[in-house]
mmCIF file of C-alpha atoms in Angstrom:
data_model
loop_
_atom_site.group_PDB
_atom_site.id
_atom_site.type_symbol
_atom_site.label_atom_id
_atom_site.label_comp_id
_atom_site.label_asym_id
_atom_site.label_seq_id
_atom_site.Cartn_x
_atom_site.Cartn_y
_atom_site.Cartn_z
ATOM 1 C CA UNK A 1 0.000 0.000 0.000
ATOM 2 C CA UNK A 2 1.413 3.138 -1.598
ATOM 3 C CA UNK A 3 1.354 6.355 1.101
ATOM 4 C CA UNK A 4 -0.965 8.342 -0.607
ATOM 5 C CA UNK A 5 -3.514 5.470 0.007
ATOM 6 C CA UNK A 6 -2.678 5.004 3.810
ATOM 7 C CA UNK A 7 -2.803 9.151 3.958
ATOM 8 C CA UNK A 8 -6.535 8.312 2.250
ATOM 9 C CA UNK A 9 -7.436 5.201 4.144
ATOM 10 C CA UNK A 10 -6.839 7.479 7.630
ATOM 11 C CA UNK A 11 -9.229 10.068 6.498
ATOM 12 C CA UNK A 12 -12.010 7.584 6.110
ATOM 13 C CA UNK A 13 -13.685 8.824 3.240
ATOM 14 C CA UNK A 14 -10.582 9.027 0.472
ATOM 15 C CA UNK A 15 -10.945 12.925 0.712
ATOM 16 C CA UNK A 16 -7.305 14.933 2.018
ATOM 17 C CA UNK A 17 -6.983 15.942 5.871
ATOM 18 C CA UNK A 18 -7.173 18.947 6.427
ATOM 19 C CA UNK A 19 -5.876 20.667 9.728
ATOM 20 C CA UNK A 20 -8.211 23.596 11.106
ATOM 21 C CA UNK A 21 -7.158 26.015 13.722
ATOM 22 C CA UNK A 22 -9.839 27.039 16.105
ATOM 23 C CA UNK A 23 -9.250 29.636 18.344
ATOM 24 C CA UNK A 24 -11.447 30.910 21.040
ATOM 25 C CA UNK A 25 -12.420 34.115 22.300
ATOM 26 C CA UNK A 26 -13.447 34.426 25.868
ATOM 27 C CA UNK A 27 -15.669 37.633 25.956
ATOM 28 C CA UNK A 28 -14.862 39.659 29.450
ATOM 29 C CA UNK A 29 -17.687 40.555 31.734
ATOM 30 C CA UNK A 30 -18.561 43.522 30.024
ATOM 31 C CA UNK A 31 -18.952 42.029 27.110
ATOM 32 C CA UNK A 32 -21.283 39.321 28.357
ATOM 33 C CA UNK A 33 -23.464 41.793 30.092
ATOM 34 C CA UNK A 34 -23.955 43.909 27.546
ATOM 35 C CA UNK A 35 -24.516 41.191 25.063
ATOM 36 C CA UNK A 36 -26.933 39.524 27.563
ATOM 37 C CA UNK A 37 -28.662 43.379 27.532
ATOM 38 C CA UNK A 38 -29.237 44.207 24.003
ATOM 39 C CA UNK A 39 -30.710 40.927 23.296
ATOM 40 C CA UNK A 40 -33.374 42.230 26.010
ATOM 41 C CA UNK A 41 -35.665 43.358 23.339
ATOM 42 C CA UNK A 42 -38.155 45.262 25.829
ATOM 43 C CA UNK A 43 -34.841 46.849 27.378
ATOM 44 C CA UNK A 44 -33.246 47.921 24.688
ATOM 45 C CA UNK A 45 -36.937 49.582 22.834
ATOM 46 C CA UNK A 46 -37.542 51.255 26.913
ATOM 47 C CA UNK A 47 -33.762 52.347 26.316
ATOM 48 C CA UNK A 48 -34.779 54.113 22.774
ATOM 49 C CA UNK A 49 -37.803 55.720 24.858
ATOM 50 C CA UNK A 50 -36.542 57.127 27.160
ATOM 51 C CA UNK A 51 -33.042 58.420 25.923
ATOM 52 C CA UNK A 52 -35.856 60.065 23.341
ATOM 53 C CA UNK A 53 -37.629 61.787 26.050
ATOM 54 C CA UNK A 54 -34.419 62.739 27.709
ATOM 55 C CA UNK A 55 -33.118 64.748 24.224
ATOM 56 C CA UNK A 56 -36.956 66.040 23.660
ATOM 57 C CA UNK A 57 -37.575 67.433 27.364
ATOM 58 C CA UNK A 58 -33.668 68.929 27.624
ATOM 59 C CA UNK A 59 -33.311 69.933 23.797
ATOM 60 C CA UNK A 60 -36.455 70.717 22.486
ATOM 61 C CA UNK A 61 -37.203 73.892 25.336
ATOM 62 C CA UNK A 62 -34.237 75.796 23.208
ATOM 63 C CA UNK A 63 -36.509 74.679 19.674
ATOM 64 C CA UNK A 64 -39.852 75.340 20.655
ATOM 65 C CA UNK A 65 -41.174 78.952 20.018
ATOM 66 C CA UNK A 66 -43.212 78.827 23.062
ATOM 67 C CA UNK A 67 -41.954 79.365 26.753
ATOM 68 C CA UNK A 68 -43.582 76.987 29.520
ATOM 69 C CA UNK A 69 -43.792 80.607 31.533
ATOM 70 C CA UNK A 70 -45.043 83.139 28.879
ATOM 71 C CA UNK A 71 -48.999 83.823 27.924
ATOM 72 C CA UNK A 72 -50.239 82.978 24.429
ATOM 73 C CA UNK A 73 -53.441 84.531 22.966
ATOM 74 C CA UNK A 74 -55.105 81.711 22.466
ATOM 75 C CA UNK A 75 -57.298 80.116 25.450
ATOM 76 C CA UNK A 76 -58.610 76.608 26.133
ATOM 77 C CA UNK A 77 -57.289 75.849 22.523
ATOM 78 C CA UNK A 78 -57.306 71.322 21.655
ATOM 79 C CA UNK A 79 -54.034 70.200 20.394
ATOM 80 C CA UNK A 80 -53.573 71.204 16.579
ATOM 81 C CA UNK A 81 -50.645 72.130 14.758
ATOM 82 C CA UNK A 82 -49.732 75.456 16.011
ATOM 83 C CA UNK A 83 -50.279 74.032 19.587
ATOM 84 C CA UNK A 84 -49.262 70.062 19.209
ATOM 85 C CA UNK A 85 -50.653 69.694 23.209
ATOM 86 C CA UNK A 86 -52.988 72.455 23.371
ATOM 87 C CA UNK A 87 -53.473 75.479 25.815
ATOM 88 C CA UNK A 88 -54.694 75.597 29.273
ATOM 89 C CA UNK A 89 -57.277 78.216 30.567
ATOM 90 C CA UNK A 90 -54.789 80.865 30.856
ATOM 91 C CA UNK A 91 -52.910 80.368 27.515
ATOM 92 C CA UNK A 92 -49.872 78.687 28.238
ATOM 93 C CA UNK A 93 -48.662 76.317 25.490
ATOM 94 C CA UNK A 94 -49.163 73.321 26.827
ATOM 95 C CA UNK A 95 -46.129 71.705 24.892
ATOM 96 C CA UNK A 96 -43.859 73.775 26.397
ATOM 97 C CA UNK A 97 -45.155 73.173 29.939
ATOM 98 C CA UNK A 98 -45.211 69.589 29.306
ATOM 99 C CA UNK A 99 -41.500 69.550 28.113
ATOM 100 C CA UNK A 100 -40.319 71.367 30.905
ATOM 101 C CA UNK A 101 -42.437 69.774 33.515
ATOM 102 C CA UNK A 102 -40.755 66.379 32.626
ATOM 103 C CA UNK A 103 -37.262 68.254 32.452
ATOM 104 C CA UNK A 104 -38.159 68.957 35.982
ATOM 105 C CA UNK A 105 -39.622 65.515 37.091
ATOM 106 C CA UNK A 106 -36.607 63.981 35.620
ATOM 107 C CA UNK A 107 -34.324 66.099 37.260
ATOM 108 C CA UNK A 108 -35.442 65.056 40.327
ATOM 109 C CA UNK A 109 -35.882 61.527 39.732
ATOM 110 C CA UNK A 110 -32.354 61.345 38.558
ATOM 111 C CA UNK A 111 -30.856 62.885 41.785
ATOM 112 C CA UNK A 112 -32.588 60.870 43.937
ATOM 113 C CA UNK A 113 -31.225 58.343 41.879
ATOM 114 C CA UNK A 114 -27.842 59.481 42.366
ATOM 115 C CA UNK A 115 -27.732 60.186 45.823
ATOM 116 C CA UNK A 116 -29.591 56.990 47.289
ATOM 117 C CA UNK A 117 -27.572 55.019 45.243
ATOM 118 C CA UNK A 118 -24.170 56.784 46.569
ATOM 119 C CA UNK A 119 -25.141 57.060 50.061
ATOM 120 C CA UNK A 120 -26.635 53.734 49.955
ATOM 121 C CA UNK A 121 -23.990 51.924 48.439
ATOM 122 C CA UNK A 122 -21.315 53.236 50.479
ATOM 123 C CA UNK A 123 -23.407 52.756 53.912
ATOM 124 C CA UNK A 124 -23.595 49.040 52.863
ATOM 125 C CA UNK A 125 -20.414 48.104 51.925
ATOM 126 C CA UNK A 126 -18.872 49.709 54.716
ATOM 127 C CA UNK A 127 -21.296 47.995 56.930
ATOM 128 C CA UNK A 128 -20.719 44.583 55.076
ATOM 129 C CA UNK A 129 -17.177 44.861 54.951
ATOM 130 C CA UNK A 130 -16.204 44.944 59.247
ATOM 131 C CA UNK A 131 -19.204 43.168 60.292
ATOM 132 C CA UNK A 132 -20.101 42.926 63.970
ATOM 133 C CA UNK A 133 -20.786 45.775 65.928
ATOM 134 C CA UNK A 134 -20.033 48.090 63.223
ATOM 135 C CA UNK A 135 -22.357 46.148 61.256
ATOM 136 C CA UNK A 136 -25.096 45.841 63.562
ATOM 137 C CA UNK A 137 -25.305 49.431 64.247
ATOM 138 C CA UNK A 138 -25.699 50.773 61.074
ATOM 139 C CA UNK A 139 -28.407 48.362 59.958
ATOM 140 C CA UNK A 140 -29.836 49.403 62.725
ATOM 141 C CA UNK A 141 -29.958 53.248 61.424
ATOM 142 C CA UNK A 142 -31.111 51.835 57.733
ATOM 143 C CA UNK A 143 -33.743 49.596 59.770
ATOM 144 C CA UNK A 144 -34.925 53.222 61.558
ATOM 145 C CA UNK A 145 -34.890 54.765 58.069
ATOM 146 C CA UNK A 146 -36.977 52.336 56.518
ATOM 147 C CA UNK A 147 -39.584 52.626 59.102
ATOM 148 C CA UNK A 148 -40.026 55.987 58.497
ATOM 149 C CA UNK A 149 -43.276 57.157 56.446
ATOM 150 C CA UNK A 150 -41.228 58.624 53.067
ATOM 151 C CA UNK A 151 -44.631 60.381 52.021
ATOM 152 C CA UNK A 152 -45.873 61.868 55.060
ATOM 153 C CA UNK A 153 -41.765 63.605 55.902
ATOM 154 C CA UNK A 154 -41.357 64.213 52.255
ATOM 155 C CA UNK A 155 -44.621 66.611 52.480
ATOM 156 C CA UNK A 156 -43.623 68.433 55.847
ATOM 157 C CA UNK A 157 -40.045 69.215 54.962
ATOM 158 C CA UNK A 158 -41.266 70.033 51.100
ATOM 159 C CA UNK A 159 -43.878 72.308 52.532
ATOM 160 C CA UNK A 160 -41.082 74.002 54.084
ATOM 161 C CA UNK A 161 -38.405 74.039 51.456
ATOM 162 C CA UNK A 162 -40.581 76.657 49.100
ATOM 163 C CA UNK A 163 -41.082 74.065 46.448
ATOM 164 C CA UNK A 164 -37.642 73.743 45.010
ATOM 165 C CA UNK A 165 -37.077 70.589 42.757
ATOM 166 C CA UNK A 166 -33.265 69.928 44.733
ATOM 167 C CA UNK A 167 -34.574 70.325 47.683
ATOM 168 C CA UNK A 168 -37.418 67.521 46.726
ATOM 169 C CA UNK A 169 -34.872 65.348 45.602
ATOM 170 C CA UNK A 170 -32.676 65.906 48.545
ATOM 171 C CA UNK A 171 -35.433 64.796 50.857
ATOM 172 C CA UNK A 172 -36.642 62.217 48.707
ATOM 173 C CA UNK A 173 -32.911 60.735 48.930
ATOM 174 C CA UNK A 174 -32.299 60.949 52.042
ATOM 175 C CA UNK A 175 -35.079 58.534 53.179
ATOM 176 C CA UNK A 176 -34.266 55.757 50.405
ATOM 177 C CA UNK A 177 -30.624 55.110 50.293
ATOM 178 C CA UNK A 178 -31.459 52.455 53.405
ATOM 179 C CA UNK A 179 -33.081 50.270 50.410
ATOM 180 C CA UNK A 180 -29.721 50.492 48.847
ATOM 181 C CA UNK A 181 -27.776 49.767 51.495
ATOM 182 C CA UNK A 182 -29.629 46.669 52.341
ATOM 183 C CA UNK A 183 -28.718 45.147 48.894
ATOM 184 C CA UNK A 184 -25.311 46.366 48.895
ATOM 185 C CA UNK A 185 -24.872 45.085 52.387
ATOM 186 C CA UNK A 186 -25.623 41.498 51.419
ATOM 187 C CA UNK A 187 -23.560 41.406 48.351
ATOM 188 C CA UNK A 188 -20.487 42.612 50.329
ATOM 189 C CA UNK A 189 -20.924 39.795 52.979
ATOM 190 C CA UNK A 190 -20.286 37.083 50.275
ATOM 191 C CA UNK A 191 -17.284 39.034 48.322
ATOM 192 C CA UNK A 192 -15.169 40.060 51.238
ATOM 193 C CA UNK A 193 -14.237 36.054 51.856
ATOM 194 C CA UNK A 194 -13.236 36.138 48.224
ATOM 195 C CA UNK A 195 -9.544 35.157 47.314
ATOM 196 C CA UNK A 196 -9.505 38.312 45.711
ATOM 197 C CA UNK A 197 -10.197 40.429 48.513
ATOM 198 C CA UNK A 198 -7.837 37.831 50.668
ATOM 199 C CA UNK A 199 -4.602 38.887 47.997
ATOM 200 C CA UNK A 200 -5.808 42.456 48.907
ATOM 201 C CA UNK A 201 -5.315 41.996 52.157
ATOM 202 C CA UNK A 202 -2.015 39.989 52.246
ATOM 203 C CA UNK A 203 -0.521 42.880 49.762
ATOM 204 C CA UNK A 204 -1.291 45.638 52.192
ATOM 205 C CA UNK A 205 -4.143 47.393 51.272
ATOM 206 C CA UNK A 206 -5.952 49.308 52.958
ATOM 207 C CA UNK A 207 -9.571 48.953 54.024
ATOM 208 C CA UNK A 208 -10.805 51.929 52.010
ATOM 209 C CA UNK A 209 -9.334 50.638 49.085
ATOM 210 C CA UNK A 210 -10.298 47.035 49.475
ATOM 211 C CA UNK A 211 -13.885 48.769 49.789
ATOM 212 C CA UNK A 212 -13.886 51.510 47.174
ATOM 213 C CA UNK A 213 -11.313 49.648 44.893
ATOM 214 C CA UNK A 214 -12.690 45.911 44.731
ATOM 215 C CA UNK A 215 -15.887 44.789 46.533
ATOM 216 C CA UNK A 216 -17.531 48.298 45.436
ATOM 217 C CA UNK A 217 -16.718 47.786 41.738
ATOM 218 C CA UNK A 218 -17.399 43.953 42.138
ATOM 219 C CA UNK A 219 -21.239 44.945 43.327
ATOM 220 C CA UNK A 220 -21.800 47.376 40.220
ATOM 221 C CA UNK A 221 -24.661 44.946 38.889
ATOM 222 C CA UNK A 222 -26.722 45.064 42.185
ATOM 223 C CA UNK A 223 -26.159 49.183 42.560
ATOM 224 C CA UNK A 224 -27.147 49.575 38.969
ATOM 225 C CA UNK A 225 -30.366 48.051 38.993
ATOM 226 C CA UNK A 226 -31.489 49.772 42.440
ATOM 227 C CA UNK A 227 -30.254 52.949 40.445
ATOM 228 C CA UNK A 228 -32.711 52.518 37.755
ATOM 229 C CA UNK A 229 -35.799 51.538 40.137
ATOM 230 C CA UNK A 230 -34.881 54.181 41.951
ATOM 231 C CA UNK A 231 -35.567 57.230 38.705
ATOM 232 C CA UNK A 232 -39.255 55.053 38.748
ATOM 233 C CA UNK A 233 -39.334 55.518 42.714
ATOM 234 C CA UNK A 234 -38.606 59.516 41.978
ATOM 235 C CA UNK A 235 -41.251 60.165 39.559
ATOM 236 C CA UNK A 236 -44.041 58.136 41.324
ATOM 237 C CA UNK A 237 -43.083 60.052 44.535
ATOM 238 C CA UNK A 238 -42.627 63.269 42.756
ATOM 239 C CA UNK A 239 -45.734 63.001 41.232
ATOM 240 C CA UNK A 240 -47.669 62.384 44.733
ATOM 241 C CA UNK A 241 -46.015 65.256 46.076
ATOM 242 C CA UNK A 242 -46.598 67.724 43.228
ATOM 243 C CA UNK A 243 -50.302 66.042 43.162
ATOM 244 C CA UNK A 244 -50.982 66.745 46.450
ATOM 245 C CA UNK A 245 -49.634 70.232 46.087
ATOM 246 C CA UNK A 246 -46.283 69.653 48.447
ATOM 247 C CA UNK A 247 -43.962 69.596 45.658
ATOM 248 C CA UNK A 248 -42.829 71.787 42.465
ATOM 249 C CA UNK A 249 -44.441 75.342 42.840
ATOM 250 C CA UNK A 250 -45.493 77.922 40.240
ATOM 251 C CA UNK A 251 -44.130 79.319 38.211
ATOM 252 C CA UNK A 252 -42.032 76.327 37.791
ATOM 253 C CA UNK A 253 -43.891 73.128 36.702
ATOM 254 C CA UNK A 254 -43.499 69.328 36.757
ATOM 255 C CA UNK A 255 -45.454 66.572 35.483
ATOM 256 C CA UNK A 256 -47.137 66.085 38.842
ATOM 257 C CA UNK A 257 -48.152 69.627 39.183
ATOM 258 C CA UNK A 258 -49.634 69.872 35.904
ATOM 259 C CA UNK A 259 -51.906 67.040 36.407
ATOM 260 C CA UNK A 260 -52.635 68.294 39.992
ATOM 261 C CA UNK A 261 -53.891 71.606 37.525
ATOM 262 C CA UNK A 262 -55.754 69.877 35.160
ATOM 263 C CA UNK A 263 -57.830 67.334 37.742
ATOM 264 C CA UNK A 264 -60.916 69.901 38.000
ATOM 265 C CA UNK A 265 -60.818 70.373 34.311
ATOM 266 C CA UNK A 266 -60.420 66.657 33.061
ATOM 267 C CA UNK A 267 -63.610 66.700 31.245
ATOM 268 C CA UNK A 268 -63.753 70.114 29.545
ATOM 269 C CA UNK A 269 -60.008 69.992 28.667
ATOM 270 C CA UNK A 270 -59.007 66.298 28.833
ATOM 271 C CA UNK A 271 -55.485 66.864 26.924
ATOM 272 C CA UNK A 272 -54.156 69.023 29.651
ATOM 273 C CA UNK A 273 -54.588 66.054 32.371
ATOM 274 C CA UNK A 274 -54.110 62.934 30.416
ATOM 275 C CA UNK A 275 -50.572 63.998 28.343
ATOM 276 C CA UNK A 276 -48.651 65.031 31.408
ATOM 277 C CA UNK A 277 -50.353 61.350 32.598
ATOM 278 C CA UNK A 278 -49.574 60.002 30.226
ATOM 279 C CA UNK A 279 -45.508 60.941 29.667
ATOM 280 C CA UNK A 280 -45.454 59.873 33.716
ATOM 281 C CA UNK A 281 -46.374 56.452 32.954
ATOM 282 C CA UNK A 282 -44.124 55.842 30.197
ATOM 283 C CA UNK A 283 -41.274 57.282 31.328
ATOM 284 C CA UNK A 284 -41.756 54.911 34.923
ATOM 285 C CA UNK A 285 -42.728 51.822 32.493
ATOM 286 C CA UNK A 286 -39.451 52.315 30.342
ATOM 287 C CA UNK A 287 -37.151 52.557 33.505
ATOM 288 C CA UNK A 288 -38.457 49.400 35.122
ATOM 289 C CA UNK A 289 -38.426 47.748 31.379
ATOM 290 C CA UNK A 290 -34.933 48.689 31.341
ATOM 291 C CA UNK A 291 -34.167 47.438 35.491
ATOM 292 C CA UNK A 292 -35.483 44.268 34.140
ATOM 293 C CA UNK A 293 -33.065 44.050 31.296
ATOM 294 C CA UNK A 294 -30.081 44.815 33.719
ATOM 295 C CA UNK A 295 -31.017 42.349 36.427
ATOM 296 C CA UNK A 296 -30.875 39.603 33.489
ATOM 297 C CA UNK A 297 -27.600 41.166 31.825
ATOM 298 C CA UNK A 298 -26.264 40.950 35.410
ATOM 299 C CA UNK A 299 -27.417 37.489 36.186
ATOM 300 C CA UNK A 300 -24.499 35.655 37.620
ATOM 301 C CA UNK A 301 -26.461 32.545 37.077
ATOM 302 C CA UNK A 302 -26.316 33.140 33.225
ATOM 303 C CA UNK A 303 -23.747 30.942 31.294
ATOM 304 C CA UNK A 304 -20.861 32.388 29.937
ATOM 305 C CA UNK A 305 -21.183 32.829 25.917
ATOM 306 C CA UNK A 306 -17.554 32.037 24.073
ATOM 307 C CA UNK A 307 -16.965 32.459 20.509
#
């Protein structure tokens, strides 16, 4: 038997061998997460949404002809071209009111956001980090915080703050980092008896930067997704307090004051009550659409994808 018929005979089949290389690619954690994200198809159209409303309610104040604060002659006018949302009673463009009044709302969902998330991160980690008495005493102080009745403080200290949107937020924060915390807390009690935080240690650093610089950056999934319920938990609350007349004063506006002003003329002038409605639902749907997608994308329990 010749060797080109033993090279044929080992194939099997008579056909040539022929070597492939395969290499593999192992995607890095980013990668999987944000893979694992866009294929959230609700997340990623809630994404589109609301980075939308975010360029209209910013962007679109500096287009519009109309001013959310300046009189138009036309009264009690239904939507049409000239006035896409209508007027109110008075003449204001109700466009313009409606663009600033979620500028507004989102401004103040966003830095109660920001601050619970901060405040609450940090309280947990450090609490989850030394453990014991340390550890006991500040859940303690989250416990106390969580107890408290966020509505019912939010409308005494806002009814004595003069209606200013920071100072709304600033409240607002202050009684919802402990929800933060909590989640932060319980992440940090599994990571610090990880071998990375153990090499940490045996290299010298620091507490601070074993927190700050590896169990806080290691708990980004957890913090992110409180984040994002958190802009829903601002609107909602925002909305209360602006309904119930405790929140954004004239001549500012915010979504929650304008349907607090159009309640008495919901039947006569529908569009002025059920737009601003209507922008507060969708922009609080699209943020917990896009929560959802992050809690999957951050999943540890998801398997990792190689290519």
């Amino acid at each position: 038997m010749t060797d080109t018929t033993q090279a044929a005979g080992a194939t099997g089949g008579g056909l040539p061998r022929v070597d492939r290389e395969f290499t593999v690619k192992e995607r890095t954690q980013t990668q999987l997460v944000l893979r694992r994200f866009v294929r959230h198809r609700a997340a990623m159209a809630s994404l589109l949404i609301f980075v939308l409303i975010v360029l209209w309610a910013f962007i679109g104040p500096h287009l519009w002809h109309y001013s959310y604060e300046k009189y138009t002659p036309d009264n009690s006018q239904p939507p049409s071209a000239k006035h896409p949302f209508g007027t109110n009673s008075s003449g204001y463009d109700a466009y313009a009111q409606v663009m600033r009044g979620t500028q507004t709302s989102l401004k103040i969902a966003i830095m109660i956001a920001v601050g619970s998330t901060v405040v609450g991160a940090v309280w947990g980690a450090v609490a989850g980090f030394y453990r014991g008495a340390v550890d006991a005493v500040m859940m303690r102080v989250s416990d106390l915080v969580l107890t408290l009745p966020l509505l019912a403080i939010a409308l005494v200290i806002s009814s004595r703050s003069g209606g200013s949107w920071y100072w709304i937020a600033a409240v607002v924060a202050g009684l919802t980092w402990a929800y933060v915390s909590r989640v932060v807390r319980s992440t940090v009690l599994s990571l610090r008896e990880k071998e990375f935080v153990e090499a940490a240690r045996a290299l010298g650093a620091s507490d601070a930067r074993i927190i700050f610089r590896h169990l806080l950056p290691n708990s980004l999934g957890p913090i992110i997704v409180n984040a994002t319920i958190l802009v829903a938990t601002g609107i909602l609350t925002e909305t209360a307090l602006s309904f119930l007349g405790f929140g954004v004063q004239p001549p500012d506006t915010s979504l929650g004051l304008l349907v607090s002003q159009a309640q008495t003329a919901v039947d006569t002038r529908p569009w002025l009550f059920y737009i601003p409605g209507a922008f507060i639902i969708t922009i609080a749907l699209t943020i917990n659409f896009i929560g959802d997608g992050l809690r999957d994308a951050f999943d540890p329990r998801q398997q990792r994808v190689r290519q």
